[in-house]
Amino acid sequence: MNGMAKPREPDRMTRPGTGTGTGAFRPAGVTVLRPRPTISLLLHRRSAAVAVTLLLLLGVAMTAAACLGQTYIPPAEVWHTLRTGSGQYDLVVNELRVPRIVLGALVGVALGLAGALVQTVTRNPLASPDVIGVGHGAAAATVLALSFGFVNSPSAMPAVSVVGGLAAAALVYVLAWRHGMQPSRFVLTGVGIGVALSAVVQLYLADSELEAAEQVKLWLTGSLNGRGWEQAGPLAVVLLLSLPALVWAGRAVRPLGLDGDTAASLGVRVDRTRLALTVLGVVLAATATGAAGPIGFVALTAPQLARRLTRTPQLPLVCSALAGAVILVTADLAARTVLPPLEVPVGALTSLVGGPYLLWLLGRNRVGG
Amino acid sequence: MSVKRLAWPAATLAVAAAVLLSLAVGTRPVPLSEVLNALLHGGSSPDALVVRSLRLPRTEIGLTAGAALGVAGAALQAVTRNPLADPGILGLSQGAAAGVVLGIATGLANGFSGYVWYAFAGAVLAACLVYGIAARGRGGASPVKLALAGTALSAMTAGGTTVVLTSSSAALDQFRFWQVGSLSGRDADTVVEMLPFLAAGALLVLACARGLDALALGDETARALGHRVGVVRVCAALGATLLVASAVAAAGPIAFVGLAVPHLARRLTSGRHRSLLPLSALLGAALLVGADVAGRVVRAPAEVPAGVMTALVGVPVLVVLVRRKGTAV
Amino acid sequence: MTVRAFKRKAVTAMAAVTVVGGLLAGCSSSTADNDAEKTGDGSQNKVIGASEGPSAAPSTLATGMGADTDTDGTFPRTVTHFEGKTTIKAKPTKIAVLSTGQLDDLLSLGTVPTATTRADNAGLVPDYLADAFPADKSKLDAMTDAGTRQAPNLETLAAAKPDLILANDSLGDLYPKLSKIAPTVITAGNGINWKRDLLLVGDAIGKGQQAQKLLDGIVEDAHEKGEALSKTSVSMLRFTPGRTRMFGVSSFTGSIAVDMGLDRPKSQQFKAISEDIGAESIDKADGDWIFYSVQGDADKTDAASVLAGPLWKSMSAVKSGHAVKVDDDPWYLNAGPTAARLVVLQLAEDISK
């Protein structure tokens, strides 16, 4: 019981100014005095409200993305085209916009989940899968595979990048392991391996002929241009298959928000749970990277945003997933429309927005560990 | 003790070996006798021209930039009291590089003497931003926070550059040229232009050497010993930033020299900065020149930029450091 | 430090070094791969039919490719190309070209496309094409800008309502989407394939015979102009920011030198399309003549230091004033018949001076 309240304390200490605002939703003392079921209910009620709001936002973002672009298509027309599968907008809506939007939402969901899982494991809100090497690993593997001719077209990239992402994360995990897993060591090792892997990418890019190199570079920044059902399918399958694991994870992450000793005293085999959650998060992130290239900062910002909204001590999985989808769908809409007719790689936009957010988080001192 | 007595000759030897290799090894096979002949007597044979007009300048730039980064790394580690401080990790190099790219893109900067001011402005801005943000709040500027702030800044710069380049690809050429740290193709008189900046930076840092020693004991003790902690920090950081800026303006962003070198130097000598700083300069010079030589060999006839090579050498050092028990991460 | 602690540290360090070392070892071995066959960048860069050694540009369509009819102007026709078969029902009037060289192909065949993409560092229409087709200026200005070559904007493309899309293999991934917008023909891409790409483009727009005639004319012209020249070796160099490359026999300009019967320096008789050359061995690229181009602004990249360096000035071609700076676009970027004519003309004029 006391454990549940503990992680909130720093929250209050670092943000004295917002204390009353928080109190309005969570009366002082409730979390400490009331028995557990009440708390869960309280938390769930707010989380549910946030989830519904995010779902609505996602609906708005997806509708906007379906309507806006080279030509504006009224929502009614979009709906009609979707239902009948014909009409003058059939090509633009059903072939170009909708598959891309759905893929964007799925990638966002996967990244949001992956971010929440990895951040919980490392107890560091700044450690997202891209920080621990998944994106860099995927990039390096792709460039190496193309360079050695293991794959002969960019369409084989997804499989390669999934393997690369997993391998890089495993390498980081092994190198950071020493008498157990210390989260901040994990993060620093990840940052280092990330730098080494991007050096490898540069090594190989320097050798490719220009046109192909440009193609790879575009992929390396992350883009949804020209992608759709072929990429969304496998990602959806992976997400569905990981659903049972995610349900388990939803329960398992709670005690992990506590410090190691408290969690251990609660009877959780901390290291094993951490490993399982990390593997799950990395698989999700790597699959998303395979589908759209390494899109930075979504996995980092989505869980933080969700947590700020739900005000739960743990990272809420469902809300993180939804927040990820909202962020990515919106960013991709911007990527298609800010500099017409140019397509800005969506990964560049998320980095541009996510970088300052990370700095701001650092300034707010949300660092655990 | 014997190790420490050997440190200076060993470091000098390492620099000499790196210089010799840098003059003798390259995509063009030049016999050693020719190299010596070219250095001593000049001559206008193609071999002699290569040695004197290409290898000598890049070796000089490697020596000076490497020394600058080594000293800057040692100073930054002392100032932040953080074993993982490095101009690259802290985002200083990227900040300086972004400054240079901005200067090029706006057409205001040309050549080293133009670049260096933009590099300096960029590095100072990055240093303030990263340190200012990381030092706020609970726990102060911990290694993790500094590293993440540096990473965030680098990612932001990269994202912004991509957007700019997508809309106007005219700046692409110059940017590519600057993106990775490299010693090749820089102007021969760059070194001469670099010297005043390097000297100023080195003097600033060296003047603080005793203060930096005291900082290691903690701010309270340092104050008790009569040091003005704030002044020491600002002076040393300013000197280090000046060194980083001139190194970046000359050679582009080069990571990890400033990280690995001071640790090695600390092993070889006492912790006193009066000897630590010069030794870091020697080792930094040897490392960067060595990395440049390796970059010429691994993918010949193409050249790998020295910045890529130092990252590949530096990361294992980082991993070992992070795993070390004493490292407060 | 205890012995155990030291051992542990050593093991970690070794593990880390092994990882990095492995990556480096990978690097060096890949160079050999690239030499044998330019598979380095995936299929799009393979010189088709050139893996056996240096070869000139293949002058016929790849086996089984092209249209099912030999008569110009008959439609419908089915064209077999690098991503499958495409049926084109009627003579295309609104064509979109997405890849390098294809704009040159179309203009040379007397057709102005409706939409195109832009290359890096370049406008929508390369200067040399704008100069060569002044009569088409208004039509060229009216072309739809469909974004960059690497990431064409598909919605803009769809809005232009093309009735034929041309792209090369580097955009092969987009083929499913493109073919939903309009019938799409995928060419091989890369300079060395310029002749067979021209023929395939010709087949796609119902001008296969015309394309063949155009090609024969260029080859014959190149042969005649080459015969008139004394025996010389021409070196081909391209400076891009941070890199310098020599172009071999199996490149676009290299194939033109073959057609003209010009010799190449020994250093440029390799199998790959191009090979890197370091600043310190730039004199390896010496020949009777050097035709070099600089991408972007020479003053602001390392090309400047090479070109101003004593080694460059010591080369025999440079000393005798035989180093010619050429336009990067037709020589080393766009490969098409108009570019080929320009290259032939410049080679002939300069060398006969």
XYZ file of N, CA and C in Angstrom, chain A residues 114-266:
459
model
N 6.069 0.351 -26.912
C 7.480 0.023 -26.705
C 8.125 1.026 -25.766
N 7.828 2.306 -25.983
C 8.384 3.336 -25.121
C 7.962 3.153 -23.671
N 6.662 2.893 -23.460
C 6.164 2.720 -22.092
C 6.851 1.548 -21.413
N 7.011 0.444 -22.149
C 7.634 -0.746 -21.555
C 9.095 -0.478 -21.192
N 9.843 0.063 -22.144
C 11.271 0.260 -21.896
C 11.495 1.313 -20.815
N 10.689 2.358 -20.830
C 10.853 3.386 -19.804
C 10.530 2.848 -18.420
N 9.569 1.935 -18.348
C 9.251 1.343 -17.063
C 10.410 0.493 -16.568
N 10.972 -0.290 -17.490
C 12.076 -1.171 -17.109
C 13.261 -0.363 -16.616
N 13.601 0.689 -17.354
C 14.785 1.453 -16.976
C 14.483 2.452 -15.878
N 13.233 2.569 -15.515
C 12.790 3.570 -14.548
C 13.341 4.932 -14.926
N 13.470 5.157 -16.217
C 13.979 6.431 -16.683
C 13.096 6.899 -17.816
N 12.406 7.993 -17.604
C 11.451 8.445 -18.620
C 12.131 8.853 -19.921
N 13.460 8.977 -19.881
C 14.132 9.451 -21.080
C 14.689 8.309 -21.910
N 14.562 7.086 -21.395
C 15.121 5.950 -22.113
C 14.046 5.341 -22.986
N 14.074 5.664 -24.254
C 13.108 5.052 -25.143
C 13.858 4.045 -26.004
N 13.133 3.213 -26.757
C 13.836 2.220 -27.571
C 14.848 2.856 -28.513
N 14.569 4.075 -29.003
C 15.572 4.662 -29.904
C 16.833 5.037 -29.139
N 16.688 5.341 -27.832
C 17.879 5.671 -27.070
C 18.713 4.420 -26.784
N 18.062 3.277 -26.599
C 18.859 2.082 -26.306
C 19.258 1.311 -27.560
N 19.227 1.951 -28.696
C 19.914 1.367 -29.849
C 19.054 0.662 -30.879
N 17.722 0.568 -30.671
C 16.897 -0.172 -31.623
C 16.927 0.478 -33.005
N 16.692 1.779 -33.035
C 16.683 2.486 -34.319
C 18.032 2.425 -35.012
N 19.103 2.685 -34.245
C 20.441 2.654 -34.831
C 20.788 1.257 -35.328
N 20.388 0.245 -34.535
C 20.668 -1.137 -34.931
C 19.956 -1.479 -36.224
N 18.689 -1.076 -36.316
C 17.928 -1.341 -37.528
C 18.582 -0.650 -38.716
N 18.998 0.592 -38.511
C 19.621 1.339 -39.599
C 20.918 0.677 -40.050
N 21.753 0.328 -39.073
C 23.050 -0.263 -39.417
C 22.857 -1.593 -40.144
N 21.920 -2.417 -39.652
C 21.696 -3.716 -40.283
C 21.239 -3.528 -41.725
N 20.359 -2.568 -41.942
C 19.850 -2.339 -43.290
C 20.964 -1.911 -44.230
N 21.756 -0.963 -43.773
C 22.831 -0.468 -44.627
C 23.844 -1.575 -44.901
N 24.165 -2.363 -43.874
C 25.118 -3.462 -44.066
C 24.562 -4.486 -45.048
N 23.279 -4.845 -44.858
C 22.680 -5.866 -45.725
C 22.667 -5.402 -47.172
N 22.346 -4.132 -47.391
C 22.355 -3.612 -48.754
C 23.766 -3.598 -49.318
N 24.702 -3.250 -48.450
C 26.077 -3.109 -48.882
C 26.685 -4.450 -49.281
N 26.349 -5.488 -48.533
C 26.901 -6.804 -48.828
C 26.058 -7.564 -49.842
N 24.912 -6.990 -50.201
C 24.070 -7.657 -51.178
C 23.301 -8.831 -50.614
N 23.086 -8.906 -49.287
C 22.265 -9.970 -48.708
C 20.815 -9.800 -49.162
N 20.405 -8.570 -49.254
C 19.058 -8.322 -49.764
C 19.226 -7.498 -51.023
N 18.338 -7.708 -51.990
C 18.551 -6.986 -53.232
C 17.508 -5.920 -53.490
N 16.645 -5.661 -52.523
C 15.752 -4.534 -52.725
C 15.328 -3.979 -51.383
N 14.970 -2.705 -51.374
C 14.554 -2.096 -50.117
C 13.324 -2.780 -49.505
N 12.586 -3.550 -50.310
C 11.383 -4.159 -49.760
C 11.715 -5.283 -48.781
N 12.952 -5.779 -48.853
C 13.346 -6.802 -47.890
C 13.856 -6.174 -46.604
N 13.870 -4.834 -46.576
C 14.439 -4.145 -45.414
C 13.748 -4.455 -44.085
N 12.401 -4.550 -44.050
C 11.759 -4.728 -42.751
C 12.342 -5.877 -41.935
N 12.452 -7.063 -42.560
C 12.970 -8.217 -41.830
C 14.367 -7.935 -41.300
N 15.203 -7.370 -42.162
C 16.580 -7.082 -41.769
C 16.615 -6.098 -40.606
N 15.761 -5.076 -40.683
C 15.846 -4.064 -39.638
C 15.311 -4.584 -38.310
N 14.342 -5.509 -38.363
C 13.870 -6.115 -37.118
C 15.014 -6.867 -36.461
N 15.729 -7.668 -37.262
C 16.863 -8.419 -36.722
C 17.912 -7.468 -36.161
N 18.214 -6.396 -36.918
C 19.221 -5.439 -36.480
C 18.838 -4.766 -35.177
N 17.573 -4.361 -35.070
C 17.109 -3.705 -33.859
C 17.227 -4.614 -32.650
N 16.808 -5.872 -32.835
C 16.889 -6.834 -31.739
C 18.335 -7.076 -31.337
N 19.203 -7.245 -32.341
C 20.604 -7.540 -32.054
C 21.249 -6.387 -31.294
N 20.967 -5.152 -31.727
C 21.569 -4.000 -31.060
C 21.102 -3.908 -29.617
N 19.798 -4.109 -29.397
C 19.281 -4.034 -28.037
C 19.889 -5.138 -27.174
N 20.048 -6.331 -27.758
C 20.654 -7.433 -27.011
C 22.089 -7.087 -26.638
N 22.816 -6.504 -27.593
C 24.210 -6.124 -27.335
C 24.281 -5.114 -26.192
N 23.396 -4.126 -26.240
C 23.374 -3.116 -25.188
C 23.057 -3.778 -23.841
N 22.094 -4.685 -23.867
C 21.689 -5.342 -22.625
C 22.849 -6.128 -22.023
N 23.528 -6.886 -22.882
C 24.643 -7.718 -22.401
C 25.771 -6.843 -21.872
N 26.115 -5.808 -22.618
C 27.230 -4.959 -22.209
C 26.903 -4.177 -20.936
N 25.624 -3.893 -20.721
C 25.256 -3.106 -19.543
C 25.014 -3.989 -18.324
N 24.955 -5.304 -18.537
C 24.675 -6.208 -17.429
C 25.903 -6.376 -16.565
N 25.750 -6.133 -15.282
C 26.847 -6.397 -14.375
C 26.245 -6.515 -12.981
N 26.274 -7.697 -12.441
C 25.587 -7.976 -11.171
C 24.177 -7.409 -11.231
N 23.467 -7.702 -12.268
C 22.115 -7.167 -12.380
C 22.088 -5.985 -13.330
N 20.897 -5.453 -13.492
C 20.731 -4.409 -14.481
C 20.490 -3.084 -13.799
N 21.440 -2.173 -14.007
C 21.230 -0.847 -13.445
C 20.730 0.063 -14.559
N 19.545 0.638 -14.395
C 18.924 1.374 -15.505
C 19.809 2.437 -16.143
N 20.485 3.248 -15.338
C 21.224 4.344 -15.959
C 22.426 3.822 -16.747
N 22.975 2.692 -16.289
C 24.076 2.085 -17.050
C 23.558 1.636 -18.413
N 22.356 1.082 -18.381
C 21.686 0.623 -19.599
C 21.565 1.782 -20.589
N 21.099 2.924 -20.088
C 20.886 4.087 -20.956
C 22.200 4.579 -21.552
N 23.225 4.710 -20.687
C 24.502 5.239 -21.177
C 25.126 4.299 -22.197
N 25.077 2.993 -21.911
C 25.609 2.034 -22.876
C 24.849 2.158 -24.190
N 23.527 2.323 -24.078
C 22.714 2.453 -25.282
C 23.102 3.665 -26.104
N 23.327 4.788 -25.429
C 23.730 5.996 -26.144
C 25.047 5.740 -26.880
N 25.987 5.088 -26.184
C 27.297 4.814 -26.783
C 27.194 3.900 -27.984
N 26.477 2.778 -27.832
C 26.338 1.834 -28.944
C 25.634 2.524 -30.109
N 24.679 3.392 -29.786
C 23.995 4.146 -30.837
C 24.976 4.972 -31.659
N 25.902 5.625 -30.978
C 26.898 6.441 -31.687
C 27.773 5.545 -32.569
N 28.194 4.403 -32.014
C 29.054 3.501 -32.791
C 28.321 3.003 -34.027
N 27.051 2.646 -33.862
C 26.303 2.118 -34.996
C 26.068 3.191 -36.055
N 25.848 4.445 -35.618
C 25.657 5.451 -36.657
C 26.973 5.736 -37.365
N 28.105 5.518 -36.666
C 29.396 5.623 -37.352
C 29.494 4.546 -38.429
N 29.014 3.338 -38.110
C 29.042 2.259 -39.095
C 28.185 2.625 -40.308
N 27.014 3.217 -40.042
C 26.140 3.620 -41.147
C 26.866 4.608 -42.064
N 27.552 5.571 -41.458
C 28.265 6.563 -42.263
C 29.387 5.931 -43.057
N 30.021 4.970 -42.433
C 31.097 4.239 -43.093
C 30.614 3.666 -44.415
N 29.412 3.099 -44.400
C 28.904 2.433 -45.589
C 28.243 3.390 -46.562
N 27.599 4.401 -46.040
C 26.975 5.373 -46.934
C 28.024 6.045 -47.794
N 29.234 6.202 -47.235
C 30.296 6.870 -47.973
C 30.665 6.070 -49.209
N 30.319 4.806 -49.245
C 30.793 3.955 -50.323
C 29.747 3.709 -51.401
N 28.489 4.043 -51.126
C 27.462 3.683 -52.093
C 27.374 4.730 -53.187
N 26.876 4.314 -54.309
C 26.615 5.264 -55.375
C 25.531 6.226 -54.905
N 25.571 7.420 -55.445
C 24.759 8.501 -54.898
C 23.267 8.195 -54.808
N 22.711 7.726 -55.901
C 21.264 7.590 -55.927
C 20.781 6.593 -54.881
N 21.459 5.461 -54.823
C 21.072 4.455 -53.847
C 21.275 4.987 -52.440
N 22.347 5.719 -52.249
C 22.624 6.257 -50.924
C 21.510 7.197 -50.490
N 21.019 7.987 -51.432
C 19.928 8.894 -51.104
C 18.703 8.105 -50.661
N 18.460 7.023 -51.382
C 17.320 6.176 -51.070
C 17.422 5.639 -49.640
N 18.613 5.153 -49.303
C 18.826 4.614 -47.960
C 18.694 5.721 -46.921
N 19.248 6.887 -47.251
C 19.190 7.996 -46.295
C 17.750 8.371 -45.990
N 16.929 8.357 -47.033
C 15.522 8.678 -46.833
C 14.902 7.672 -45.880
N 15.217 6.404 -46.108
C 14.678 5.367 -45.248
C 15.171 5.556 -43.821
N 16.439 5.975 -43.687
C 17.037 6.117 -42.363
C 16.367 7.200 -41.530
N 15.775 8.180 -42.185
C 15.104 9.229 -41.414
C 13.702 8.799 -41.018
N 13.179 7.785 -41.655
C 11.830 7.351 -41.339
C 10.813 8.089 -42.171
N 10.069 7.355 -42.984
C 9.069 7.995 -43.830
C 7.931 7.025 -44.096
N 6.737 7.552 -44.243
C 5.592 6.707 -44.559
C 5.197 6.860 -46.020
N 5.979 7.648 -46.772
C 5.630 7.912 -48.168
C 5.597 6.628 -48.994
N 4.467 6.405 -49.681
C 4.366 5.240 -50.551
C 4.199 3.932 -49.812
N 4.093 3.982 -48.492
C 3.895 2.743 -47.736
C 2.427 2.549 -47.428
N 2.044 1.344 -47.073
C 0.634 1.108 -46.819
C 0.378 -0.287 -46.310
N -0.603 -0.960 -46.909
C -1.053 -2.250 -46.386
C 0.074 -3.262 -46.285
N 0.988 -3.272 -47.258
C 2.049 -4.310 -47.239
C 2.860 -4.213 -45.950
N 3.070 -2.983 -45.460
C 3.826 -2.820 -44.227
C 2.910 -2.923 -43.001
N 1.660 -2.468 -43.164
C 0.746 -2.452 -42.019
C 0.363 -3.876 -41.606
N 0.224 -4.764 -42.583
C -0.201 -6.135 -42.302
C 0.658 -6.836 -41.254
N 1.966 -6.999 -41.552
C 2.828 -7.687 -40.585
C 2.830 -7.008 -39.221
N 2.814 -5.679 -39.234
C 2.834 -4.944 -37.966
C 1.570 -5.251 -37.160
N 0.426 -5.274 -37.844
C -0.834 -5.577 -37.159
C -0.785 -6.984 -36.563
N -0.221 -7.929 -37.323
C -0.118 -9.303 -36.821
C 0.729 -9.356 -35.556
N 1.884 -8.675 -35.596
C 2.759 -8.676 -34.421
C 2.046 -8.059 -33.224
N 1.326 -6.952 -33.460
C 0.599 -6.301 -32.367
C -0.458 -7.236 -31.781
N -1.188 -7.932 -32.660
C -2.217 -8.858 -32.186
C -1.605 -9.981 -31.377
N -0.492 -10.547 -31.920
C 0.158 -11.661 -31.233
C 0.689 -11.243 -29.870
N 1.089 -9.977 -29.747
C 1.677 -9.563 -28.475
C 0.604 -9.114 -27.481
N -0.665 -9.192 -27.892
C -1.744 -8.746 -27.001
C -1.753 -9.472 -25.654
N -1.688 -10.825 -25.642
C -1.664 -11.502 -24.337
C -0.485 -11.055 -23.485
N 0.679 -10.927 -24.136
C 1.859 -10.482 -23.399
C 1.651 -9.084 -22.849
N 0.957 -8.251 -23.619
C 0.726 -6.888 -23.175
C -0.207 -6.840 -21.966
N -1.207 -7.733 -21.973
C -2.107 -7.802 -20.822
C -1.321 -8.177 -19.575
N -0.434 -9.177 -19.757
C 0.418 -9.561 -18.634
C 1.295 -8.381 -18.224
N 1.846 -7.702 -19.229
C 2.757 -6.589 -18.939
C 2.034 -5.496 -18.163
N 0.776 -5.247 -18.518
C 0.006 -4.223 -17.834
C -0.013 -4.459 -16.335
N -0.024 -5.747 -15.940
C 0.017 -6.038 -14.505
C 1.444 -5.978 -13.984
N 2.371 -6.484 -14.808
C 3.744 -6.627 -14.324
C 4.457 -5.292 -14.149
N 4.050 -4.267 -14.918
C 4.803 -3.014 -14.821
C 4.567 -2.305 -13.501
N 3.463 -2.607 -12.834
C 3.146 -1.814 -11.635
C 4.245 -1.853 -10.575
N 4.594 -3.046 -10.105
C 5.612 -3.054 -9.052
C 6.975 -2.568 -9.548
N 7.203 -2.582 -10.872
C 8.512 -2.171 -11.380
C 8.719 -0.675 -11.270
N 7.643 0.056 -11.150
C 7.776 1.490 -10.954
C 8.434 1.791 -9.618
N 8.413 0.810 -8.730
C 9.034 0.989 -7.417
C 10.528 0.770 -7.563
N 11.272 1.127 -6.511
C 12.685 0.845 -6.601
C 12.898 -0.650 -6.394
N 14.058 -1.115 -6.805
C 14.331 -2.548 -6.855
C 14.059 -3.276 -5.546
N 14.483 -2.690 -4.425
C 14.323 -3.364 -3.139
C 12.858 -3.573 -2.794
N 12.069 -2.521 -2.943
C 10.662 -2.614 -2.605
C 9.986 -3.658 -3.459
N 10.317 -3.603 -4.766
C 9.698 -4.555 -5.668
C 10.073 -5.977 -5.283
N 11.343 -6.179 -4.969
C 11.801 -7.520 -4.611
C 11.093 -8.000 -3.353
N 10.905 -7.080 -2.411
C 10.252 -7.470 -1.174
C 8.790 -7.819 -1.426
N 8.241 -7.299 -2.509
C 6.875 -7.656 -2.863
C 6.829 -8.996 -3.590
